[in-house]
């Protein structure tokens, strides 16, 4: 009898200090949680206006952006725009202002399908009035020098969210106009994928991000 009491006492003590789990807790043991699926690669962007000690990768990124902000781009319907510090303004009767967007996820670097390094940027053109025309531009990189290759219009008054160069293609996430949207107020979240073919950007797919369904071409 004394031996049985000693065993019960020892078992209870071990359970309290966590070396042996009581039967009730053993029966309720939680299963091992499955490993989550890998998240989609996060776009890279650095704020080049901050004053902390920059890491080497940020220094290299900001040097490349500085070059992109001072290139001459050819915009369909608007002609050439020689940017200075990311801006261009032509004082004509109609006027023309072009800005290179430099906010989170609007500048991307990567390899194109042919293996060459390139940058993708967003240019917004305004020729007077309320119309802001959003363009995607691609510049090929060679030894820290960039050569603009192609520019395409993404739309008027669309809201750009992020761009990336993935698997040799340029992926654009934006809010565009649905069939019933007014020009002022786009509501349709799209993912567009472009490839560089020669000196032209070609749209190869367009998907509604809320339904993952392909969007019929409206143009």
JSON list of C-alpha atoms in Angstrom, two decimals:
[
{"chain": "A", "resi": 1, "resn": "UNK", "atom": "CA", "xyz": [0.00, 0.00, 0.00]},
{"chain": "A", "resi": 2, "resn": "UNK", "atom": "CA", "xyz": [2.85, 2.34, 0.96]},
{"chain": "A", "resi": 3, "resn": "UNK", "atom": "CA", "xyz": [4.60, 1.63, -2.40]},
{"chain": "A", "resi": 4, "resn": "UNK", "atom": "CA", "xyz": [1.43, 2.47, -4.33]},
{"chain": "A", "resi": 5, "resn": "UNK", "atom": "CA", "xyz": [1.06, 5.77, -2.46]},
{"chain": "A", "resi": 6, "resn": "UNK", "atom": "CA", "xyz": [4.68, 6.61, -3.16]},
{"chain": "A", "resi": 7, "resn": "UNK", "atom": "CA", "xyz": [4.18, 5.98, -6.90]},
{"chain": "A", "resi": 8, "resn": "UNK", "atom": "CA", "xyz": [1.10, 8.18, -6.96]},
{"chain": "A", "resi": 9, "resn": "UNK", "atom": "CA", "xyz": [2.95, 10.93, -5.11]},
{"chain": "A", "resi": 10, "resn": "UNK", "atom": "CA", "xyz": [5.91, 10.80, -7.49]},
{"chain": "A", "resi": 11, "resn": "UNK", "atom": "CA", "xyz": [3.62, 10.78, -10.56]},
{"chain": "A", "resi": 12, "resn": "UNK", "atom": "CA", "xyz": [1.69, 13.78, -9.29]},
{"chain": "A", "resi": 13, "resn": "UNK", "atom": "CA", "xyz": [4.89, 15.69, -8.56]},
{"chain": "A", "resi": 14, "resn": "UNK", "atom": "CA", "xyz": [6.33, 15.00, -12.03]},
{"chain": "A", "resi": 15, "resn": "UNK", "atom": "CA", "xyz": [3.07, 16.11, -13.62]},
{"chain": "A", "resi": 16, "resn": "UNK", "atom": "CA", "xyz": [3.17, 19.41, -11.72]},
{"chain": "A", "resi": 17, "resn": "UNK", "atom": "CA", "xyz": [6.73, 20.24, -12.80]},
{"chain": "A", "resi": 18, "resn": "UNK", "atom": "CA", "xyz": [5.96, 19.29, -16.43]},
{"chain": "A", "resi": 19, "resn": "UNK", "atom": "CA", "xyz": [8.08, 16.13, -16.76]},
{"chain": "A", "resi": 20, "resn": "UNK", "atom": "CA", "xyz": [5.09, 13.82, -17.09]},
{"chain": "A", "resi": 21, "resn": "UNK", "atom": "CA", "xyz": [1.74, 15.01, -18.50]},
{"chain": "A", "resi": 22, "resn": "UNK", "atom": "CA", "xyz": [-1.42, 13.80, -16.79]},
{"chain": "A", "resi": 23, "resn": "UNK", "atom": "CA", "xyz": [-3.53, 11.45, -18.96]},
{"chain": "A", "resi": 24, "resn": "UNK", "atom": "CA", "xyz": [-6.20, 14.13, -19.48]},
{"chain": "A", "resi": 25, "resn": "UNK", "atom": "CA", "xyz": [-3.67, 16.58, -20.91]},
{"chain": "A", "resi": 26, "resn": "UNK", "atom": "CA", "xyz": [-2.08, 13.88, -23.05]},
{"chain": "A", "resi": 27, "resn": "UNK", "atom": "CA", "xyz": [-5.43, 13.18, -24.64]},
{"chain": "A", "resi": 28, "resn": "UNK", "atom": "CA", "xyz": [-5.86, 16.89, -25.48]},
{"chain": "A", "resi": 29, "resn": "UNK", "atom": "CA", "xyz": [-2.39, 17.43, -26.99]},
{"chain": "A", "resi": 30, "resn": "UNK", "atom": "CA", "xyz": [-2.56, 19.82, -29.93]},
{"chain": "A", "resi": 31, "resn": "UNK", "atom": "CA", "xyz": [-1.38, 18.58, -33.34]},
{"chain": "A", "resi": 32, "resn": "UNK", "atom": "CA", "xyz": [1.69, 20.18, -34.91]},
{"chain": "A", "resi": 33, "resn": "UNK", "atom": "CA", "xyz": [0.61, 23.16, -37.00]},
{"chain": "A", "resi": 34, "resn": "UNK", "atom": "CA", "xyz": [1.36, 22.75, -40.72]},
{"chain": "A", "resi": 35, "resn": "UNK", "atom": "CA", "xyz": [4.07, 25.01, -42.14]},
{"chain": "A", "resi": 36, "resn": "UNK", "atom": "CA", "xyz": [2.43, 27.96, -43.93]},
{"chain": "A", "resi": 37, "resn": "UNK", "atom": "CA", "xyz": [2.84, 28.24, -47.66]},
{"chain": "A", "resi": 38, "resn": "UNK", "atom": "CA", "xyz": [5.63, 30.62, -48.67]},
{"chain": "A", "resi": 39, "resn": "UNK", "atom": "CA", "xyz": [4.36, 34.16, -49.15]},
{"chain": "A", "resi": 40, "resn": "UNK", "atom": "CA", "xyz": [4.67, 35.92, -52.47]},
{"chain": "A", "resi": 41, "resn": "UNK", "atom": "CA", "xyz": [7.96, 37.73, -52.79]},
{"chain": "A", "resi": 42, "resn": "UNK", "atom": "CA", "xyz": [7.75, 41.18, -51.26]},
{"chain": "A", "resi": 43, "resn": "UNK", "atom": "CA", "xyz": [8.64, 44.07, -53.57]},
{"chain": "A", "resi": 44, "resn": "UNK", "atom": "CA", "xyz": [11.75, 46.02, -52.60]},
{"chain": "A", "resi": 45, "resn": "UNK", "atom": "CA", "xyz": [11.76, 49.76, -52.03]},
{"chain": "A", "resi": 46, "resn": "UNK", "atom": "CA", "xyz": [14.06, 52.08, -50.08]},
{"chain": "A", "resi": 47, "resn": "UNK", "atom": "CA", "xyz": [13.45, 55.62, -48.88]},
{"chain": "A", "resi": 48, "resn": "UNK", "atom": "CA", "xyz": [16.46, 57.54, -50.15]},
{"chain": "A", "resi": 49, "resn": "UNK", "atom": "CA", "xyz": [15.60, 60.66, -48.13]},
{"chain": "A", "resi": 50, "resn": "UNK", "atom": "CA", "xyz": [16.27, 59.17, -44.70]},
{"chain": "A", "resi": 51, "resn": "UNK", "atom": "CA", "xyz": [19.49, 60.05, -42.87]},
{"chain": "A", "resi": 52, "resn": "UNK", "atom": "CA", "xyz": [20.44, 56.85, -41.07]},
{"chain": "A", "resi": 53, "resn": "UNK", "atom": "CA", "xyz": [23.64, 54.99, -41.93]},
{"chain": "A", "resi": 54, "resn": "UNK", "atom": "CA", "xyz": [22.69, 53.22, -45.15]},
{"chain": "A", "resi": 55, "resn": "UNK", "atom": "CA", "xyz": [23.31, 49.54, -45.63]},
{"chain": "A", "resi": 56, "resn": "UNK", "atom": "CA", "xyz": [25.29, 48.63, -48.78]},
{"chain": "A", "resi": 57, "resn": "UNK", "atom": "CA", "xyz": [22.19, 47.28, -50.54]},
{"chain": "A", "resi": 58, "resn": "UNK", "atom": "CA", "xyz": [20.34, 50.54, -49.89]},
{"chain": "A", "resi": 59, "resn": "UNK", "atom": "CA", "xyz": [23.29, 52.60, -51.15]},
{"chain": "A", "resi": 60, "resn": "UNK", "atom": "CA", "xyz": [23.36, 50.61, -54.39]},
{"chain": "A", "resi": 61, "resn": "UNK", "atom": "CA", "xyz": [19.58, 50.83, -54.80]},
{"chain": "A", "resi": 62, "resn": "UNK", "atom": "CA", "xyz": [19.48, 54.61, -54.30]},
{"chain": "A", "resi": 63, "resn": "UNK", "atom": "CA", "xyz": [22.39, 55.18, -56.72]},
{"chain": "A", "resi": 64, "resn": "UNK", "atom": "CA", "xyz": [20.46, 53.35, -59.43]},
{"chain": "A", "resi": 65, "resn": "UNK", "atom": "CA", "xyz": [17.27, 55.28, -58.68]},
{"chain": "A", "resi": 66, "resn": "UNK", "atom": "CA", "xyz": [19.17, 58.57, -58.99]},
{"chain": "A", "resi": 67, "resn": "UNK", "atom": "CA", "xyz": [20.17, 57.60, -62.52]},
{"chain": "A", "resi": 68, "resn": "UNK", "atom": "CA", "xyz": [16.60, 56.65, -63.42]},
{"chain": "A", "resi": 69, "resn": "UNK", "atom": "CA", "xyz": [15.36, 60.04, -62.19]},
{"chain": "A", "resi": 70, "resn": "UNK", "atom": "CA", "xyz": [17.57, 61.82, -64.72]},
{"chain": "A", "resi": 71, "resn": "UNK", "atom": "CA", "xyz": [16.91, 59.97, -67.97]},
{"chain": "A", "resi": 72, "resn": "UNK", "atom": "CA", "xyz": [14.97, 60.90, -71.11]},
{"chain": "A", "resi": 73, "resn": "UNK", "atom": "CA", "xyz": [11.86, 58.81, -71.66]},
{"chain": "A", "resi": 74, "resn": "UNK", "atom": "CA", "xyz": [9.62, 58.58, -74.72]},
{"chain": "A", "resi": 75, "resn": "UNK", "atom": "CA", "xyz": [5.94, 58.66, -73.81]},
{"chain": "A", "resi": 76, "resn": "UNK", "atom": "CA", "xyz": [3.26, 57.65, -76.33]},
{"chain": "A", "resi": 77, "resn": "UNK", "atom": "CA", "xyz": [1.12, 60.65, -77.35]},
{"chain": "A", "resi": 78, "resn": "UNK", "atom": "CA", "xyz": [3.30, 63.07, -75.36]},
{"chain": "A", "resi": 79, "resn": "UNK", "atom": "CA", "xyz": [6.76, 62.82, -76.95]},
{"chain": "A", "resi": 80, "resn": "UNK", "atom": "CA", "xyz": [10.05, 62.82, -75.04]},
{"chain": "A", "resi": 81, "resn": "UNK", "atom": "CA", "xyz": [10.51, 63.97, -71.46]},
{"chain": "A", "resi": 82, "resn": "UNK", "atom": "CA", "xyz": [14.02, 64.67, -70.17]},
{"chain": "A", "resi": 83, "resn": "UNK", "atom": "CA", "xyz": [13.69, 64.29, -66.40]},
{"chain": "A", "resi": 84, "resn": "UNK", "atom": "CA", "xyz": [15.68, 66.26, -63.87]},
{"chain": "A", "resi": 85, "resn": "UNK", "atom": "CA", "xyz": [15.52, 64.79, -60.40]},
{"chain": "A", "resi": 86, "resn": "UNK", "atom": "CA", "xyz": [12.42, 62.85, -61.43]},
{"chain": "A", "resi": 87, "resn": "UNK", "atom": "CA", "xyz": [10.51, 65.76, -62.97]},
{"chain": "A", "resi": 88, "resn": "UNK", "atom": "CA", "xyz": [9.93, 67.34, -66.37]},
{"chain": "A", "resi": 89, "resn": "UNK", "atom": "CA", "xyz": [7.91, 70.41, -67.24]},
{"chain": "A", "resi": 90, "resn": "UNK", "atom": "CA", "xyz": [7.36, 71.87, -70.69]},
{"chain": "A", "resi": 91, "resn": "UNK", "atom": "CA", "xyz": [5.92, 75.38, -70.77]},
{"chain": "A", "resi": 92, "resn": "UNK", "atom": "CA", "xyz": [3.72, 75.34, -73.83]},
{"chain": "A", "resi": 93, "resn": "UNK", "atom": "CA", "xyz": [0.16, 76.52, -74.36]},
{"chain": "A", "resi": 94, "resn": "UNK", "atom": "CA", "xyz": [-1.20, 73.19, -73.13]},
{"chain": "A", "resi": 95, "resn": "UNK", "atom": "CA", "xyz": [1.70, 72.51, -70.81]},
{"chain": "A", "resi": 96, "resn": "UNK", "atom": "CA", "xyz": [3.15, 69.11, -69.95]},
{"chain": "A", "resi": 97, "resn": "UNK", "atom": "CA", "xyz": [4.39, 67.79, -66.62]},
{"chain": "A", "resi": 98, "resn": "UNK", "atom": "CA", "xyz": [5.91, 64.35, -66.15]},
{"chain": "A", "resi": 99, "resn": "UNK", "atom": "CA", "xyz": [6.86, 62.83, -62.80]},
{"chain": "A", "resi": 100, "resn": "UNK", "atom": "CA", "xyz": [8.59, 59.60, -61.94]},
{"chain": "A", "resi": 101, "resn": "UNK", "atom": "CA", "xyz": [6.80, 57.99, -59.01]},
{"chain": "A", "resi": 102, "resn": "UNK", "atom": "CA", "xyz": [9.17, 57.31, -56.15]},
{"chain": "A", "resi": 103, "resn": "UNK", "atom": "CA", "xyz": [7.09, 55.82, -53.36]},
{"chain": "A", "resi": 104, "resn": "UNK", "atom": "CA", "xyz": [6.88, 52.28, -52.00]},
{"chain": "A", "resi": 105, "resn": "UNK", "atom": "CA", "xyz": [6.89, 49.59, -54.69]},
{"chain": "A", "resi": 106, "resn": "UNK", "atom": "CA", "xyz": [6.77, 51.87, -57.75]},
{"chain": "A", "resi": 107, "resn": "UNK", "atom": "CA", "xyz": [10.36, 51.14, -58.85]},
{"chain": "A", "resi": 108, "resn": "UNK", "atom": "CA", "xyz": [11.60, 47.62, -59.55]},
{"chain": "A", "resi": 109, "resn": "UNK", "atom": "CA", "xyz": [14.84, 45.97, -60.62]},
{"chain": "A", "resi": 110, "resn": "UNK", "atom": "CA", "xyz": [15.36, 42.50, -62.05]},
{"chain": "A", "resi": 111, "resn": "UNK", "atom": "CA", "xyz": [16.24, 40.33, -65.01]},
{"chain": "A", "resi": 112, "resn": "UNK", "atom": "CA", "xyz": [14.22, 40.26, -68.20]},
{"chain": "A", "resi": 113, "resn": "UNK", "atom": "CA", "xyz": [13.48, 37.08, -70.14]},
{"chain": "A", "resi": 114, "resn": "UNK", "atom": "CA", "xyz": [16.69, 37.49, -72.16]},
{"chain": "A", "resi": 115, "resn": "UNK", "atom": "CA", "xyz": [18.75, 37.54, -68.96]},
{"chain": "A", "resi": 116, "resn": "UNK", "atom": "CA", "xyz": [19.66, 41.23, -69.08]},
{"chain": "A", "resi": 117, "resn": "UNK", "atom": "CA", "xyz": [19.29, 43.47, -66.04]},
{"chain": "A", "resi": 118, "resn": "UNK", "atom": "CA", "xyz": [16.58, 46.12, -66.21]},
{"chain": "A", "resi": 119, "resn": "UNK", "atom": "CA", "xyz": [14.53, 48.60, -64.22]},
{"chain": "A", "resi": 120, "resn": "UNK", "atom": "CA", "xyz": [10.81, 49.29, -64.38]},
{"chain": "A", "resi": 121, "resn": "UNK", "atom": "CA", "xyz": [9.43, 52.68, -63.33]},
{"chain": "A", "resi": 122, "resn": "UNK", "atom": "CA", "xyz": [6.11, 54.52, -63.33]},
{"chain": "A", "resi": 123, "resn": "UNK", "atom": "CA", "xyz": [5.76, 57.88, -65.10]},
{"chain": "A", "resi": 124, "resn": "UNK", "atom": "CA", "xyz": [2.72, 60.12, -64.67]},
{"chain": "A", "resi": 125, "resn": "UNK", "atom": "CA", "xyz": [2.02, 62.69, -67.39]},
{"chain": "A", "resi": 126, "resn": "UNK", "atom": "CA", "xyz": [-0.35, 65.63, -67.14]},
{"chain": "A", "resi": 127, "resn": "UNK", "atom": "CA", "xyz": [-0.94, 68.01, -70.05]},
{"chain": "A", "resi": 128, "resn": "UNK", "atom": "CA", "xyz": [-3.37, 70.28, -68.22]},
{"chain": "A", "resi": 129, "resn": "UNK", "atom": "CA", "xyz": [-6.70, 69.59, -66.60]},
{"chain": "A", "resi": 130, "resn": "UNK", "atom": "CA", "xyz": [-7.54, 66.62, -64.40]},
{"chain": "A", "resi": 131, "resn": "UNK", "atom": "CA", "xyz": [-6.20, 63.84, -66.61]},
{"chain": "A", "resi": 132, "resn": "UNK", "atom": "CA", "xyz": [-3.19, 62.02, -65.16]},
{"chain": "A", "resi": 133, "resn": "UNK", "atom": "CA", "xyz": [-1.86, 59.42, -67.60]},
{"chain": "A", "resi": 134, "resn": "UNK", "atom": "CA", "xyz": [0.04, 56.62, -65.90]},
{"chain": "A", "resi": 135, "resn": "UNK", "atom": "CA", "xyz": [2.81, 54.88, -67.87]},
{"chain": "A", "resi": 136, "resn": "UNK", "atom": "CA", "xyz": [5.04, 51.87, -67.31]},
{"chain": "A", "resi": 137, "resn": "UNK", "atom": "CA", "xyz": [8.58, 52.37, -68.60]},
{"chain": "A", "resi": 138, "resn": "UNK", "atom": "CA", "xyz": [11.46, 49.91, -68.85]},
{"chain": "A", "resi": 139, "resn": "UNK", "atom": "CA", "xyz": [15.15, 50.75, -69.00]},
{"chain": "A", "resi": 140, "resn": "UNK", "atom": "CA", "xyz": [17.89, 48.22, -69.67]},
{"chain": "A", "resi": 141, "resn": "UNK", "atom": "CA", "xyz": [20.89, 48.32, -67.32]},
{"chain": "A", "resi": 142, "resn": "UNK", "atom": "CA", "xyz": [24.52, 47.82, -68.29]},
{"chain": "A", "resi": 143, "resn": "UNK", "atom": "CA", "xyz": [27.39, 48.66, -65.94]},
{"chain": "A", "resi": 144, "resn": "UNK", "atom": "CA", "xyz": [25.29, 51.06, -63.81]},
{"chain": "A", "resi": 145, "resn": "UNK", "atom": "CA", "xyz": [24.05, 52.86, -66.93]},
{"chain": "A", "resi": 146, "resn": "UNK", "atom": "CA", "xyz": [20.43, 52.71, -67.99]},
{"chain": "A", "resi": 147, "resn": "UNK", "atom": "CA", "xyz": [18.92, 52.98, -71.47]},
{"chain": "A", "resi": 148, "resn": "UNK", "atom": "CA", "xyz": [15.14, 53.49, -71.72]},
{"chain": "A", "resi": 149, "resn": "UNK", "atom": "CA", "xyz": [13.74, 50.87, -74.08]},
{"chain": "A", "resi": 150, "resn": "UNK", "atom": "CA", "xyz": [9.94, 50.99, -74.01]},
{"chain": "A", "resi": 151, "resn": "UNK", "atom": "CA", "xyz": [6.99, 52.80, -72.45]},
{"chain": "A", "resi": 152, "resn": "UNK", "atom": "CA", "xyz": [3.32, 51.86, -72.42]},
{"chain": "A", "resi": 153, "resn": "UNK", "atom": "CA", "xyz": [0.20, 53.58, -71.12]},
{"chain": "A", "resi": 154, "resn": "UNK", "atom": "CA", "xyz": [-1.48, 51.83, -68.17]},
{"chain": "A", "resi": 155, "resn": "UNK", "atom": "CA", "xyz": [-4.46, 54.16, -68.14]},
{"chain": "A", "resi": 156, "resn": "UNK", "atom": "CA", "xyz": [-5.84, 57.53, -67.18]},
{"chain": "A", "resi": 157, "resn": "UNK", "atom": "CA", "xyz": [-6.28, 58.16, -63.47]},
{"chain": "A", "resi": 158, "resn": "UNK", "atom": "CA", "xyz": [-5.56, 54.57, -62.49]},
{"chain": "A", "resi": 159, "resn": "UNK", "atom": "CA", "xyz": [-4.11, 53.97, -59.02]},
{"chain": "A", "resi": 160, "resn": "UNK", "atom": "CA", "xyz": [-0.76, 52.20, -59.07]},
{"chain": "A", "resi": 161, "resn": "UNK", "atom": "CA", "xyz": [-0.06, 49.86, -56.14]},
{"chain": "A", "resi": 162, "resn": "UNK", "atom": "CA", "xyz": [3.11, 47.89, -56.95]},
{"chain": "A", "resi": 163, "resn": "UNK", "atom": "CA", "xyz": [5.37, 46.71, -59.74]},
{"chain": "A", "resi": 164, "resn": "UNK", "atom": "CA", "xyz": [7.87, 43.82, -59.79]},
{"chain": "A", "resi": 165, "resn": "UNK", "atom": "CA", "xyz": [10.11, 42.07, -62.28]},
{"chain": "A", "resi": 166, "resn": "UNK", "atom": "CA", "xyz": [9.50, 38.35, -61.77]},
{"chain": "A", "resi": 167, "resn": "UNK", "atom": "CA", "xyz": [10.55, 35.44, -63.97]},
{"chain": "A", "resi": 168, "resn": "UNK", "atom": "CA", "xyz": [11.56, 37.79, -66.76]},
{"chain": "A", "resi": 169, "resn": "UNK", "atom": "CA", "xyz": [8.17, 39.51, -66.78]},
{"chain": "A", "resi": 170, "resn": "UNK", "atom": "CA", "xyz": [6.93, 42.80, -65.35]},
{"chain": "A", "resi": 171, "resn": "UNK", "atom": "CA", "xyz": [4.03, 42.45, -62.96]},
{"chain": "A", "resi": 172, "resn": "UNK", "atom": "CA", "xyz": [1.83, 45.49, -62.29]},
{"chain": "A", "resi": 173, "resn": "UNK", "atom": "CA", "xyz": [-0.79, 45.68, -59.53]},
{"chain": "A", "resi": 174, "resn": "UNK", "atom": "CA", "xyz": [-3.17, 48.59, -59.93]},
{"chain": "A", "resi": 175, "resn": "UNK", "atom": "CA", "xyz": [-6.73, 49.76, -59.39]},
{"chain": "A", "resi": 176, "resn": "UNK", "atom": "CA", "xyz": [-8.27, 50.33, -62.81]},
{"chain": "A", "resi": 177, "resn": "UNK", "atom": "CA", "xyz": [-11.71, 51.14, -64.16]},
{"chain": "A", "resi": 178, "resn": "UNK", "atom": "CA", "xyz": [-14.43, 48.55, -64.16]},
{"chain": "A", "resi": 179, "resn": "UNK", "atom": "CA", "xyz": [-17.21, 48.58, -66.77]},
{"chain": "A", "resi": 180, "resn": "UNK", "atom": "CA", "xyz": [-19.40, 50.90, -64.67]},
{"chain": "A", "resi": 181, "resn": "UNK", "atom": "CA", "xyz": [-16.72, 53.11, -63.08]},
{"chain": "A", "resi": 182, "resn": "UNK", "atom": "CA", "xyz": [-16.50, 56.84, -63.67]},
{"chain": "A", "resi": 183, "resn": "UNK", "atom": "CA", "xyz": [-13.14, 58.13, -64.90]},
{"chain": "A", "resi": 184, "resn": "UNK", "atom": "CA", "xyz": [-12.51, 59.74, -61.53]},
{"chain": "A", "resi": 185, "resn": "UNK", "atom": "CA", "xyz": [-13.05, 56.68, -59.43]},
{"chain": "A", "resi": 186, "resn": "UNK", "atom": "CA", "xyz": [-11.52, 53.32, -60.47]},
{"chain": "A", "resi": 187, "resn": "UNK", "atom": "CA", "xyz": [-12.46, 50.34, -58.30]},
{"chain": "A", "resi": 188, "resn": "UNK", "atom": "CA", "xyz": [-11.28, 47.20, -60.13]},
{"chain": "A", "resi": 189, "resn": "UNK", "atom": "CA", "xyz": [-8.07, 45.66, -58.69]},
{"chain": "A", "resi": 190, "resn": "UNK", "atom": "CA", "xyz": [-6.06, 44.18, -61.55]},
{"chain": "A", "resi": 191, "resn": "UNK", "atom": "CA", "xyz": [-2.80, 42.34, -62.00]},
{"chain": "A", "resi": 192, "resn": "UNK", "atom": "CA", "xyz": [-1.24, 42.93, -65.40]},
{"chain": "A", "resi": 193, "resn": "UNK", "atom": "CA", "xyz": [1.78, 41.09, -66.73]},
{"chain": "A", "resi": 194, "resn": "UNK", "atom": "CA", "xyz": [3.97, 42.55, -69.46]},
{"chain": "A", "resi": 195, "resn": "UNK", "atom": "CA", "xyz": [6.92, 41.25, -71.45]},
{"chain": "A", "resi": 196, "resn": "UNK", "atom": "CA", "xyz": [9.47, 43.21, -73.41]},
{"chain": "A", "resi": 197, "resn": "UNK", "atom": "CA", "xyz": [9.37, 42.16, -77.07]},
{"chain": "A", "resi": 198, "resn": "UNK", "atom": "CA", "xyz": [12.00, 44.07, -78.99]},
{"chain": "A", "resi": 199, "resn": "UNK", "atom": "CA", "xyz": [11.37, 47.70, -78.14]},
{"chain": "A", "resi": 200, "resn": "UNK", "atom": "CA", "xyz": [7.73, 47.25, -77.14]},
{"chain": "A", "resi": 201, "resn": "UNK", "atom": "CA", "xyz": [5.98, 46.27, -73.92]},
{"chain": "A", "resi": 202, "resn": "UNK", "atom": "CA", "xyz": [3.29, 43.68, -74.59]},
{"chain": "A", "resi": 203, "resn": "UNK", "atom": "CA", "xyz": [0.46, 42.85, -72.18]},
{"chain": "A", "resi": 204, "resn": "UNK", "atom": "CA", "xyz": [0.29, 39.05, -71.92]},
{"chain": "A", "resi": 205, "resn": "UNK", "atom": "CA", "xyz": [-2.26, 38.64, -69.12]},
{"chain": "A", "resi": 206, "resn": "UNK", "atom": "CA", "xyz": [-4.70, 40.65, -67.05]},
{"chain": "A", "resi": 207, "resn": "UNK", "atom": "CA", "xyz": [-6.38, 39.21, -63.96]},
{"chain": "A", "resi": 208, "resn": "UNK", "atom": "CA", "xyz": [-8.99, 40.52, -61.54]},
{"chain": "A", "resi": 209, "resn": "UNK", "atom": "CA", "xyz": [-7.27, 40.19, -58.15]},
{"chain": "A", "resi": 210, "resn": "UNK", "atom": "CA", "xyz": [-10.55, 39.78, -56.26]},
{"chain": "A", "resi": 211, "resn": "UNK", "atom": "CA", "xyz": [-11.69, 36.76, -58.28]},
{"chain": "A", "resi": 212, "resn": "UNK", "atom": "CA", "xyz": [-8.44, 35.50, -59.87]},
{"chain": "A", "resi": 213, "resn": "UNK", "atom": "CA", "xyz": [-10.33, 35.45, -63.16]},
{"chain": "A", "resi": 214, "resn": "UNK", "atom": "CA", "xyz": [-8.93, 36.65, -66.47]},
{"chain": "A", "resi": 215, "resn": "UNK", "atom": "CA", "xyz": [-10.32, 40.00, -67.53]},
{"chain": "A", "resi": 216, "resn": "UNK", "atom": "CA", "xyz": [-11.69, 40.32, -71.08]},
{"chain": "A", "resi": 217, "resn": "UNK", "atom": "CA", "xyz": [-9.74, 42.87, -73.08]},
{"chain": "A", "resi": 218, "resn": "UNK", "atom": "CA", "xyz": [-11.63, 46.14, -73.36]},
{"chain": "A", "resi": 219, "resn": "UNK", "atom": "CA", "xyz": [-9.26, 47.69, -75.89]}
]
